[in-house]
PDB file of C-alpha atoms in Angstrom:
ATOM      1  CA  MET A  19      98.264 103.959  97.081  1.00 42.00           C
ATOM      2  CA  ASN A  20      98.091 107.241  98.968  1.00 45.00           C
ATOM      3  CA  GLN A  21     101.546 108.673  99.547  1.00 54.00           C
ATOM      4  CA  GLN A  22     102.404 111.958 101.178  1.00 55.00           C
ATOM      5  CA  PRO A  23     104.253 114.548  99.094  1.00 55.00           C
ATOM      6  CA  VAL A  24     107.991 114.348  99.664  1.00 57.00           C
ATOM      7  CA  GLN A  25     109.243 117.075 101.954  1.00 53.00           C
ATOM      8  CA  ARG A  26     112.038 119.319 100.756  1.00 51.00           C
ATOM      9  CA  PRO A  27     114.992 119.808 103.136  1.00 45.00           C
ATOM     10  CA  GLY A  28     113.859 121.981 106.043  1.00 38.00           C
ATOM     11  CA  GLY A  29     114.590 125.665 106.188  1.00 39.00           C
ATOM     12  CA  PRO A  30     115.423 128.189 103.469  1.00 44.00           C
ATOM     13  CA  SER A  31     118.206 126.248 101.746  1.00 63.00           C
ATOM     14  CA  TYR A  32     118.957 129.083  99.339  1.00 71.00           C
ATOM     15  CA  PRO A  33     117.740 132.216 101.169  1.00 69.00           C
ATOM     16  CA  THR A  34     119.168 134.798  98.754  1.00 73.00           C
ATOM     17  CA  SER A  35     117.965 133.118  95.546  1.00 80.00           C
ATOM     18  CA  MET A  36     114.641 133.722  93.798  1.00 87.00           C
ATOM     19  CA  LEU A  37     112.164 130.842  93.628  1.00 90.00           C
ATOM     20  CA  LEU A  38     110.767 130.665  90.072  1.00 93.00           C
ATOM     21  CA  SER A  39     108.732 127.461  90.278  1.00 93.00           C
ATOM     22  CA  SER A  40     108.152 124.619  92.711  1.00 93.00           C
ATOM     23  CA  SER A  41     106.559 121.160  92.866  1.00 93.00           C
ATOM     24  CA  LYS A  42     105.263 121.924  96.374  1.00 89.00           C
ATOM     25  CA  ASP A  43     101.556 121.853  95.482  1.00 87.00           C
ATOM     26  CA  LEU A  44     101.693 119.101  92.828  1.00 87.00           C
ATOM     27  CA  GLY A  45     101.442 116.187  95.256  1.00 85.00           C
ATOM     28  CA  TRP A  46     104.582 114.379  94.088  1.00 89.00           C
ATOM     29  CA  SER A  47     105.501 111.576  96.493  1.00 86.00           C
ATOM     30  CA  THR A  48     108.912 110.404  95.239  1.00 91.00           C
ATOM     31  CA  LEU A  49     110.640 113.631  94.244  1.00 94.00           C
ATOM     32  CA  SER A  50     110.457 117.345  94.937  1.00 94.00           C
ATOM     33  CA  ALA A  51     111.897 120.054  92.728  1.00 95.00           C
ATOM     34  CA  GLU A  52     112.497 123.791  92.565  1.00 94.00           C
ATOM     35  CA  LEU A  53     113.648 126.095  89.813  1.00 94.00           C
ATOM     36  CA  ARG A  54     115.641 128.982  91.288  1.00 91.00           C
ATOM     37  CA  SER A  55     117.456 132.026  89.965  1.00 89.00           C
ATOM     38  CA  HIS A  56     120.829 132.398  91.679  1.00 83.00           C
ATOM     39  CA  GLY A  57     123.082 135.407  91.770  1.00 74.00           C
ATOM     40  CA  ARG A  58     125.928 135.946  94.220  1.00 70.00           C
ATOM     41  CA  SER A  59     124.765 134.116  97.326  1.00 62.00           C
ATOM     42  CA  ASP A  60     125.522 131.667 100.094  1.00 54.00           C
ATOM     43  CA  GLY A  61     124.649 128.055  99.615  1.00 57.00           C
ATOM     44  CA  PRO A  62     122.741 125.760 102.005  1.00 54.00           C
ATOM     45  CA  GLY A  63     124.053 125.290 105.514  1.00 57.00           C
ATOM     46  CA  THR A  64     121.429 122.825 106.725  1.00 65.00           C
ATOM     47  CA  GLU A  65     121.806 119.056 106.739  1.00 70.00           C
ATOM     48  CA  ALA A  66     120.375 117.472 103.594  1.00 73.00           C
ATOM     49  CA  LEU A  67     117.298 115.352 104.383  1.00 83.00           C
ATOM     50  CA  HIS A  68     117.263 114.028 100.796  1.00 88.00           C
ATOM     51  CA  ALA A  69     119.872 113.494  98.110  1.00 90.00           C
ATOM     52  CA  GLU A  70     120.089 116.723  96.129  1.00 91.00           C
ATOM     53  CA  VAL A  71     120.829 117.046  92.427  1.00 93.00           C
ATOM     54  CA  ALA A  72     121.237 120.639  91.238  1.00 91.00           C
ATOM     55  CA  ILE A  73     121.660 121.353  87.538  1.00 93.00           C
ATOM     56  CA  THR A  74     122.108 124.627  85.701  1.00 92.00           C
ATOM     57  CA  MET A  75     119.226 124.953  83.234  1.00 91.00           C
ATOM     58  CA  ARG A  76     120.191 128.378  81.950  1.00 84.00           C
ATOM     59  CA  GLY A  77     123.843 129.145  82.576  1.00 77.00           C
ATOM     60  CA  VAL A  78     126.579 131.577  81.622  1.00 74.00           C
ATOM     61  CA  ASN A  79     130.142 131.279  80.351  1.00 72.00           C
ATOM     62  CA  GLU A  80     131.571 133.713  82.855  1.00 72.00           C
ATOM     63  CA  GLY A  81     132.010 133.832  86.615  1.00 74.00           C
ATOM     64  CA  GLN A  82     132.269 130.781  88.836  1.00 79.00           C
ATOM     65  CA  VAL A  83     130.706 128.800  91.639  1.00 80.00           C
ATOM     66  CA  ALA A  84     132.986 127.896  94.537  1.00 76.00           C
ATOM     67  CA  CYS A  85     132.076 125.132  96.988  1.00 76.00           C
ATOM     68  CA  LYS A  86     133.957 123.263  99.678  1.00 69.00           C
ATOM     69  CA  VAL A  87     133.940 119.494  99.137  1.00 66.00           C
ATOM     70  CA  GLY A  88     135.908 117.170 101.388  1.00 62.00           C
ATOM     71  CA  GLY A  89     137.747 120.086 102.980  1.00 66.00           C
ATOM     72  CA  SER A  90     138.966 121.486  99.665  1.00 72.00           C
ATOM     73  CA  TRP A  91     137.589 124.406  97.672  1.00 76.00           C
ATOM     74  CA  ARG A  92     136.561 123.662  94.111  1.00 79.00           C
ATOM     75  CA  THR A  93     135.363 126.107  91.492  1.00 82.00           C
ATOM     76  CA  VAL A  94     133.333 125.462  88.357  1.00 84.00           C
ATOM     77  CA  ARG A  95     131.867 127.665  85.672  1.00 84.00           C
ATOM     78  CA  PRO A  96     128.036 127.596  85.807  1.00 85.00           C
ATOM     79  CA  THR A  97     127.433 126.734  82.157  1.00 88.00           C
ATOM     80  CA  THR A  98     124.183 125.087  81.079  1.00 90.00           C
ATOM     81  CA  GLY A  99     124.171 121.440  82.161  1.00 92.00           C
ATOM     82  CA  THR A 100     126.618 121.804  85.063  1.00 91.00           C
ATOM     83  CA  ILE A 101     125.553 119.496  87.916  1.00 93.00           C
ATOM     84  CA  TRP A 102     126.140 119.450  91.674  1.00 89.00           C
ATOM     85  CA  LEU A 103     125.447 116.369  93.837  1.00 90.00           C
ATOM     86  CA  ARG A 104     124.895 116.376  97.599  1.00 87.00           C
ATOM     87  CA  PRO A 105     124.226 113.116  99.528  1.00 87.00           C
ATOM     88  CA  ILE A 106     121.649 112.622 102.259  1.00 83.00           C
ATOM     89  CA  GLY A 107     122.993 113.858 105.580  1.00 78.00           C
ATOM     90  CA  ALA A 108     125.639 116.132 104.077  1.00 73.00           C
ATOM     91  CA  LYS A 109     125.963 119.612 105.527  1.00 68.00           C
ATOM     92  CA  SER A 110     127.081 121.891 102.748  1.00 62.00           C
ATOM     93  CA  ASP A 111     129.899 124.312 103.312  1.00 59.00           C
ATOM     94  CA  VAL A 112     129.551 127.826 101.990  1.00 55.00           C
ATOM     95  CA  ALA A 113     129.108 128.071  98.227  1.00 63.00           C
ATOM     96  CA  LEU A 114     129.767 131.448  96.658  1.00 63.00           C
ATOM     97  CA  ILE A 115     128.355 132.326  93.268  1.00 67.00           C
ATOM     98  CA  SER A 116     130.244 135.013  91.398  1.00 66.00           C
ATOM     99  CA  ALA A 117     128.412 135.230  88.104  1.00 65.00           C
ATOM    100  CA  PRO A 118     125.418 136.837  86.433  1.00 68.00           C
ATOM    101  CA  LYS A 119     122.029 135.294  87.229  1.00 81.00           C
ATOM    102  CA  VAL A 120     121.809 131.566  86.509  1.00 86.00           C
ATOM    103  CA  GLN A 121     118.732 129.322  86.644  1.00 90.00           C
ATOM    104  CA  VAL A 122     119.247 126.113  88.568  1.00 91.00           C
ATOM    105  CA  MET A 123     116.914 123.145  88.931  1.00 94.00           C
ATOM    106  CA  HIS A 124     117.130 121.542  92.382  1.00 93.00           C
ATOM    107  CA  MET A 125     115.798 117.973  92.608  1.00 95.00           C
ATOM    108  CA  TYR A 126     115.494 116.205  95.970  1.00 94.00           C
ATOM    109  CA  VAL A 127     115.396 112.387  96.058  1.00 93.00           C
ATOM    110  CA  PRO A 128     114.313 110.794  99.389  1.00 91.00           C
ATOM    111  CA  ALA A 129     115.829 107.608 100.788  1.00 87.00           C
ATOM    112  CA  PRO A 130     112.787 105.366 100.051  1.00 87.00           C
ATOM    113  CA  VAL A 131     113.300 105.860  96.295  1.00 88.00           C
ATOM    114  CA  PHE A 132     116.753 104.318  96.524  1.00 86.00           C
ATOM    115  CA  ARG A 133     115.367 101.403  98.552  1.00 82.00           C
ATOM    116  CA  ARG A 134     112.858 100.639  95.774  1.00 79.00           C
ATOM    117  CA  LEU A 135     115.823  99.668  93.571  1.00 77.00           C
ATOM    118  CA  ALA A 136     116.873  96.875  95.927  1.00 66.00           C
ATOM    119  CA  ASP A 137     115.351  94.164  93.722  1.00 57.00           C
ATOM    120  CA  ASP A 138     117.527  95.182  90.783  1.00 64.00           C
ATOM    121  CA  TYR A 139     120.733  96.405  92.446  1.00 66.00           C
ATOM    122  CA  ASP A 140     122.777  95.129  95.371  1.00 63.00           C
ATOM    123  CA  LEU A 141     122.904  98.578  96.962  1.00 65.00           C
ATOM    124  CA  PRO A 142     124.833  99.439 100.126  1.00 61.00           C
ATOM    125  CA  THR A 143     122.997 100.408 103.295  1.00 61.00           C
ATOM    126  CA  SER A 144     121.556 103.928 102.982  1.00 66.00           C
ATOM    127  CA  PRO A 145     122.647 104.423  99.355  1.00 67.00           C
ATOM    128  CA  GLY A 146     121.446 108.032  99.364  1.00 67.00           C
ATOM    129  CA  ARG A 147     124.150 108.779 101.938  1.00 72.00           C
ATOM    130  CA  SER A 148     126.830 107.072  99.812  1.00 77.00           C
ATOM    131  CA  ILE A 149     126.599 109.406  96.814  1.00 84.00           C
ATOM    132  CA  ARG A 150     129.810 111.304  96.151  1.00 83.00           C
ATOM    133  CA  TYR A 151     129.604 114.982  97.080  1.00 84.00           C
ATOM    134  CA  SER A 152     130.468 116.462  93.676  1.00 84.00           C
ATOM    135  CA  CYS A 153     130.454 119.691  91.718  1.00 84.00           C
ATOM    136  CA  GLY A 154     130.961 120.364  88.030  1.00 87.00           C
ATOM    137  CA  VAL A 155     129.511 117.037  86.827  1.00 89.00           C
ATOM    138  CA  GLN A 156     128.291 116.733  83.219  1.00 92.00           C
ATOM    139  CA  ASP A 157     125.762 113.942  82.707  1.00 94.00           C
ATOM    140  CA  PRO A 158     123.338 113.814  79.737  1.00 92.00           C
ATOM    141  CA  ILE A 159     121.063 111.280  81.467  1.00 92.00           C
ATOM    142  CA  ILE A 160     120.593 113.472  84.544  1.00 94.00           C
ATOM    143  CA  SER A 161     120.100 116.461  82.232  1.00 94.00           C
ATOM    144  CA  GLN A 162     117.298 114.650  80.402  1.00 93.00           C
ATOM    145  CA  VAL A 163     115.592 113.728  83.684  1.00 94.00           C
ATOM    146  CA  ALA A 164     115.822 117.354  84.810  1.00 95.00           C
ATOM    147  CA  GLN A 165     114.252 118.588  81.564  1.00 94.00           C
ATOM    148  CA  THR A 166     111.423 116.068  81.938  1.00 93.00           C
ATOM    149  CA  VAL A 167     110.745 117.019  85.550  1.00 95.00           C
ATOM    150  CA  LEU A 168     110.919 120.745  84.767  1.00 95.00           C
ATOM    151  CA  SER A 169     108.441 120.362  81.898  1.00 92.00           C
ATOM    152  CA  GLU A 170     106.012 118.512  84.167  1.00 92.00           C
ATOM    153  CA  MET A 171     106.434 121.074  86.933  1.00 92.00           C
ATOM    154  CA  MET A 172     105.718 123.972  84.578  1.00 90.00           C
ATOM    155  CA  HIS A 173     102.908 122.241  82.639  1.00 87.00           C
ATOM    156  CA  PRO A 174     101.306 119.417  84.689  1.00 85.00           C
ATOM    157  CA  THR A 175      99.760 116.530  82.754  1.00 85.00           C
ATOM    158  CA  ALA A 176      97.196 113.829  83.577  1.00 82.00           C
ATOM    159  CA  ALA A 177      99.839 111.175  84.283  1.00 85.00           C
ATOM    160  CA  GLY A 178     102.368 113.615  85.692  1.00 86.00           C
ATOM    161  CA  ARG A 179     102.708 111.956  89.073  1.00 87.00           C
ATOM    162  CA  MET A 180     103.419 108.631  87.361  1.00 89.00           C
ATOM    163  CA  LEU A 181     105.977 110.319  85.117  1.00 90.00           C
ATOM    164  CA  VAL A 182     107.748 111.866  88.104  1.00 92.00           C
ATOM    165  CA  GLU A 183     107.644 108.554  89.981  1.00 90.00           C
ATOM    166  CA  THR A 184     109.408 106.853  87.064  1.00 90.00           C
ATOM    167  CA  SER A 185     111.831 109.758  86.624  1.00 92.00           C
ATOM    168  CA  SER A 186     112.808 109.634  90.297  1.00 92.00           C
ATOM    169  CA  LEU A 187     113.617 105.930  89.983  1.00 89.00           C
ATOM    170  CA  PHE A 188     115.777 106.454  86.909  1.00 88.00           C
ATOM    171  CA  LEU A 189     117.508 109.392  88.614  1.00 93.00           C
ATOM    172  CA  ALA A 190     118.216 107.272  91.709  1.00 90.00           C
ATOM    173  CA  ALA A 191     119.419 104.416  89.491  1.00 87.00           C
ATOM    174  CA  ARG A 192     121.781 106.759  87.661  1.00 90.00           C
ATOM    175  CA  LEU A 193     123.169 108.074  90.935  1.00 90.00           C
ATOM    176  CA  ALA A 194     123.614 104.513  92.216  1.00 84.00           C
ATOM    177  CA  HIS A 195     125.241 103.406  88.969  1.00 82.00           C
ATOM    178  CA  SER A 196     127.746 106.218  88.552  1.00 86.00           C
ATOM    179  CA  TYR A 197     128.131 108.290  91.715  1.00 87.00           C
ATOM    180  CA  LEU A 198     128.313 106.029  94.785  1.00 80.00           C
ATOM    181  CA  GLU A 199     131.415 106.065  96.973  1.00 74.00           C
ATOM    182  CA  THR A 200     131.208 102.268  97.151  1.00 62.00           C
ATOM    183  CA  THR A 201     130.755  99.767  94.350  1.00 52.00           C
ATOM    184  CA  PHE A 202     127.591  97.756  93.840  1.00 49.00           C
ATOM    185  CA  ALA A 203     126.545  94.693  91.912  1.00 42.00           C
ATOM    186  CA  GLN A 204     125.453  95.023  88.324  1.00 47.00           C
ATOM    187  CA  PRO A 205     121.722  94.777  87.640  1.00 46.00           C
ATOM    188  CA  GLN A 206     120.371  91.253  87.586  1.00 46.00           C
ATOM    189  CA  ALA A 207     120.543  89.833  84.086  1.00 44.00           C
ATOM    190  CA  ARG A 208     116.938  90.195  82.998  1.00 47.00           C
ATOM    191  CA  GLY A 209     117.465  91.829  79.651  1.00 51.00           C
ATOM    192  CA  CYS A 210     114.745  93.955  78.128  1.00 57.00           C
ATOM    193  CA  HIS A 211     112.045  91.296  77.941  1.00 77.00           C
ATOM    194  CA  GLY A 212     108.468  92.485  78.104  1.00 83.00           C
ATOM    195  CA  LEU A 213     105.694  91.341  80.400  1.00 88.00           C
ATOM    196  CA  ASN A 214     104.191  87.960  79.725  1.00 89.00           C
ATOM    197  CA  ALA A 215     100.635  87.936  78.355  1.00 88.00           C
ATOM    198  CA  ARG A 216      99.006  87.141  81.703  1.00 90.00           C
ATOM    199  CA  ARG A 217     100.724  89.943  83.589  1.00 91.00           C
ATOM    200  CA  LEU A 218     100.202  92.441  80.788  1.00 92.00           C
ATOM    201  CA  LYS A 219      96.477  91.633  80.643  1.00 92.00           C
ATOM    202  CA  ARG A 220      96.142  92.173  84.405  1.00 93.00           C
ATOM    203  CA  VAL A 221      97.923  95.521  84.224  1.00 93.00           C
ATOM    204  CA  LEU A 222      95.931  96.835  81.251  1.00 93.00           C
ATOM    205  CA  GLU A 223      92.642  95.820  82.870  1.00 94.00           C
ATOM    206  CA  TYR A 224      93.692  97.527  86.100  1.00 93.00           C
ATOM    207  CA  VAL A 225      94.484 100.744  84.226  1.00 92.00           C
ATOM    208  CA  ASP A 226      91.089 100.770  82.501  1.00 92.00           C
ATOM    209  CA  MET A 227      89.308 100.177  85.817  1.00 92.00           C
ATOM    210  CA  HIS A 228      91.154 103.023  87.569  1.00 92.00           C
ATOM    211  CA  LEU A 229      91.403 105.776  84.966  1.00 89.00           C
ATOM    212  CA  ILE A 230      89.802 108.320  87.298  1.00 87.00           C
ATOM    213  CA  ASP A 231      91.863 107.190  90.303  1.00 89.00           C
ATOM    214  CA  ASP A 232      95.326 108.280  91.386  1.00 86.00           C
ATOM    215  CA  VAL A 233      97.236 105.366  89.865  1.00 88.00           C
ATOM    216  CA  THR A 234     100.975 105.117  90.533  1.00 88.00           C
ATOM    217  CA  VAL A 235     103.674 103.060  88.855  1.00 89.00           C
ATOM    218  CA  GLY A 236     104.013 101.273  92.184  1.00 88.00           C
ATOM    219  CA  ASP A 237     100.372 100.206  91.980  1.00 91.00           C
ATOM    220  CA  LEU A 238     100.883  98.757  88.495  1.00 93.00           C
ATOM    221  CA  ALA A 239     104.106  97.028  89.540  1.00 89.00           C
ATOM    222  CA  LYS A 240     102.229  95.319  92.383  1.00 91.00           C
ATOM    223  CA  VAL A 241      99.585  94.101  89.946  1.00 93.00           C
ATOM    224  CA  ALA A 242     102.395  92.621  87.832  1.00 91.00           C
ATOM    225  CA  CYS A 243     104.192  91.269  90.941  1.00 89.00           C
ATOM    226  CA  LEU A 244     107.455  92.956  89.952  1.00 86.00           C
ATOM    227  CA  SER A 245     109.742  95.606  91.339  1.00 83.00           C
ATOM    228  CA  VAL A 246     108.890  99.110  90.140  1.00 83.00           C
ATOM    229  CA  PHE A 247     112.143  99.519  88.230  1.00 82.00           C
ATOM    230  CA  HIS A 248     111.856  96.130  86.472  1.00 84.00           C
ATOM    231  CA  PHE A 249     108.159  96.677  85.729  1.00 88.00           C
ATOM    232  CA  SER A 250     108.773 100.086  84.129  1.00 87.00           C
ATOM    233  CA  ARG A 251     111.296  98.625  81.703  1.00 85.00           C
ATOM    234  CA  ALA A 252     109.266  95.488  80.963  1.00 89.00           C
ATOM    235  CA  PHE A 253     106.063  97.457  80.341  1.00 91.00           C
ATOM    236  CA  ALA A 254     107.840  99.798  77.915  1.00 87.00           C
ATOM    237  CA  ALA A 255     109.276  96.783  76.083  1.00 89.00           C
ATOM    238  CA  SER A 256     105.774  95.288  75.747  1.00 90.00           C
ATOM    239  CA  MET A 257     103.787  98.402  74.846  1.00 89.00           C
ATOM    240  CA  GLY A 258     106.375 100.634  73.170  1.00 87.00           C
ATOM    241  CA  VAL A 259     105.668 103.444  75.640  1.00 87.00           C
ATOM    242  CA  PRO A 260     106.410 103.850  79.380  1.00 87.00           C
ATOM    243  CA  PRO A 261     103.577 103.327  81.896  1.00 89.00           C
ATOM    244  CA  HIS A 262     102.850 107.025  82.482  1.00 88.00           C
ATOM    245  CA  ARG A 263     102.445 107.690  78.764  1.00 86.00           C
ATOM    246  CA  TYR A 264     100.119 104.729  78.276  1.00 90.00           C
ATOM    247  CA  VAL A 265      97.931 105.858  81.189  1.00 90.00           C
ATOM    248  CA  SER A 266      97.883 109.395  79.810  1.00 88.00           C
ATOM    249  CA  GLN A 267      96.750 108.088  76.400  1.00 88.00           C
ATOM    250  CA  ARG A 268      93.990 105.981  77.948  1.00 90.00           C
ATOM    251  CA  ARG A 269      92.792 108.953  79.996  1.00 90.00           C
ATOM    252  CA  LEU A 270      92.596 111.066  76.852  1.00 89.00           C
ATOM    253  CA  ASP A 271      90.594 108.290  75.160  1.00 89.00           C
ATOM    254  CA  TYR A 272      88.290 108.291  78.184  1.00 90.00           C
ATOM    255  CA  ALA A 273      87.987 112.087  77.939  1.00 90.00           C
ATOM    256  CA  LYS A 274      86.988 111.809  74.280  1.00 89.00           C
ATOM    257  CA  ALA A 275      84.285 109.314  75.174  1.00 88.00           C
ATOM    258  CA  MET A 276      82.953 111.652  77.857  1.00 87.00           C
ATOM    259  CA  ILE A 277      82.937 114.571  75.421  1.00 88.00           C
ATOM    260  CA  VAL A 278      80.987 112.494  72.886  1.00 85.00           C
ATOM    261  CA  THR A 279      78.128 112.133  75.356  1.00 82.00           C
ATOM    262  CA  GLY A 280      77.830 115.933  75.418  1.00 76.00           C
ATOM    263  CA  ARG A 281      76.521 115.952  78.986  1.00 80.00           C
ATOM    264  CA  THR A 282      79.617 116.320  81.177  1.00 85.00           C
ATOM    265  CA  PRO A 283      81.120 119.823  81.684  1.00 89.00           C
ATOM    266  CA  LEU A 284      84.679 120.127  80.375  1.00 89.00           C
ATOM    267  CA  ASP A 285      86.058 121.228  83.738  1.00 89.00           C
ATOM    268  CA  LYS A 286      84.680 118.045  85.342  1.00 89.00           C
ATOM    269  CA  ILE A 287      86.175 115.926  82.572  1.00 89.00           C
ATOM    270  CA  ALA A 288      89.552 117.563  83.255  1.00 88.00           C
ATOM    271  CA  LEU A 289      89.311 116.689  86.967  1.00 86.00           C
ATOM    272  CA  ASP A 290      88.020 113.157  86.312  1.00 87.00           C
ATOM    273  CA  THR A 291      90.979 112.437  84.039  1.00 87.00           C
ATOM    274  CA  ARG A 292      93.449 113.632  86.713  1.00 85.00           C
ATOM    275  CA  PHE A 293      94.589 116.872  85.087  1.00 83.00           C
ATOM    276  CA  ALA A 294      95.725 119.580  87.479  1.00 77.00           C
ATOM    277  CA  SER A 295      93.545 122.168  85.752  1.00 81.00           C
ATOM    278  CA  GLN A 296      91.284 122.643  82.749  1.00 85.00           C
ATOM    279  CA  SER A 297      94.048 124.612  81.003  1.00 86.00           C
ATOM    280  CA  SER A 298      96.529 121.718  81.306  1.00 83.00           C
ATOM    281  CA  PHE A 299      93.790 119.372  80.018  1.00 87.00           C
ATOM    282  CA  THR A 300      93.196 121.686  77.059  1.00 88.00           C
ATOM    283  CA  ARG A 301      96.913 121.788  76.186  1.00 85.00           C
ATOM    284  CA  ALA A 302      97.253 117.996  76.317  1.00 84.00           C
ATOM    285  CA  PHE A 303      94.056 117.461  74.331  1.00 87.00           C
ATOM    286  CA  ARG A 304      95.178 119.900  71.618  1.00 86.00           C
ATOM    287  CA  ARG A 305      98.562 118.168  71.338  1.00 83.00           C
ATOM    288  CA  ALA A 306      96.826 114.801  70.911  1.00 82.00           C
ATOM    289  CA  THR A 307      94.000 115.787  68.558  1.00 85.00           C
ATOM    290  CA  GLY A 308      94.869 119.167  67.051  1.00 86.00           C
ATOM    291  CA  MET A 309      91.723 120.630  68.639  1.00 87.00           C
ATOM    292  CA  THR A 310      90.718 121.942  72.040  1.00 89.00           C
ATOM    293  CA  PRO A 311      88.082 119.930  73.945  1.00 89.00           C
ATOM    294  CA  GLY A 312      85.520 122.629  73.131  1.00 87.00           C
ATOM    295  CA  GLU A 313      86.341 122.523  69.423  1.00 87.00           C
ATOM    296  CA  TYR A 314      86.180 118.711  69.504  1.00 86.00           C
ATOM    297  CA  ARG A 315      82.706 118.805  71.081  1.00 84.00           C
ATOM    298  CA  GLN A 316      81.543 121.429  68.592  1.00 82.00           C
ATOM    299  CA  ALA A 317      82.804 119.370  65.652  1.00 81.00           C
ATOM    300  CA  LEU A 318      80.798 116.380  66.850  1.00 77.00           C
ATOM    301  CA  ARG A 319      77.627 118.458  66.829  1.00 73.00           C
ATOM    302  CA  GLN A 320      78.004 119.537  63.208  1.00 65.00           C
TER     303      GLN A 320
END
């Protein structure tokens, strides 16, 4: 499944801030993200093409952020974990930051991600436009998603695009569950049952046949004939790990097998196992084995 990277809202949304890191060149198709350092500045004035979730990753206990929501000015202190929500189509009024430098993670969720939840939630039309325009939210689930996405953005992994795909779905589900202007039906009562043996076998065989391909969670969900959101939960219940982590483990096993042959250059192994670079491959391999790929190959020769 070849998907185009999601486009961030057009124009310089935060022209006076400093861009610290971006997902622009990572090829993510269901979410885009930026880490920015904000001082005193104006906020975005353009219409939001995607739902925006902004969360303070490194905040302060002084100063304030003022933003105009629903015609009224609201101020919040930009402490770590403070969240702002902006729905699709919203044109932000001026936001003034009067505080020392704060680092804010901006995550942009496009409308198609919300539509992928339709099998599990009775969502209103254009759910991304129905999110409450909010400031000063505290939400540990959104905070955890932001930490996961930031870690992947800073240190890409072999199954990073799958991880972000899953994270975007859980972020959209959280927004739909807790921050819509209108109510929605509860998730269909499916419990946390795993995949049946036949579906699980098909999925695992598909993974092993496509380890060097750009596999997405959507691809695996199609193999299982389930919605992406339901598949992600059912797979984790069956295997004890989410889909992206299982694929990452299998790719590392494949990398070990390639290293054992002693013929394939390490940089090619990194590319074949879908790592963004040899350095990210080395970091992941060391975490899994306690050795770098080079040390692993050398140990096999002794």
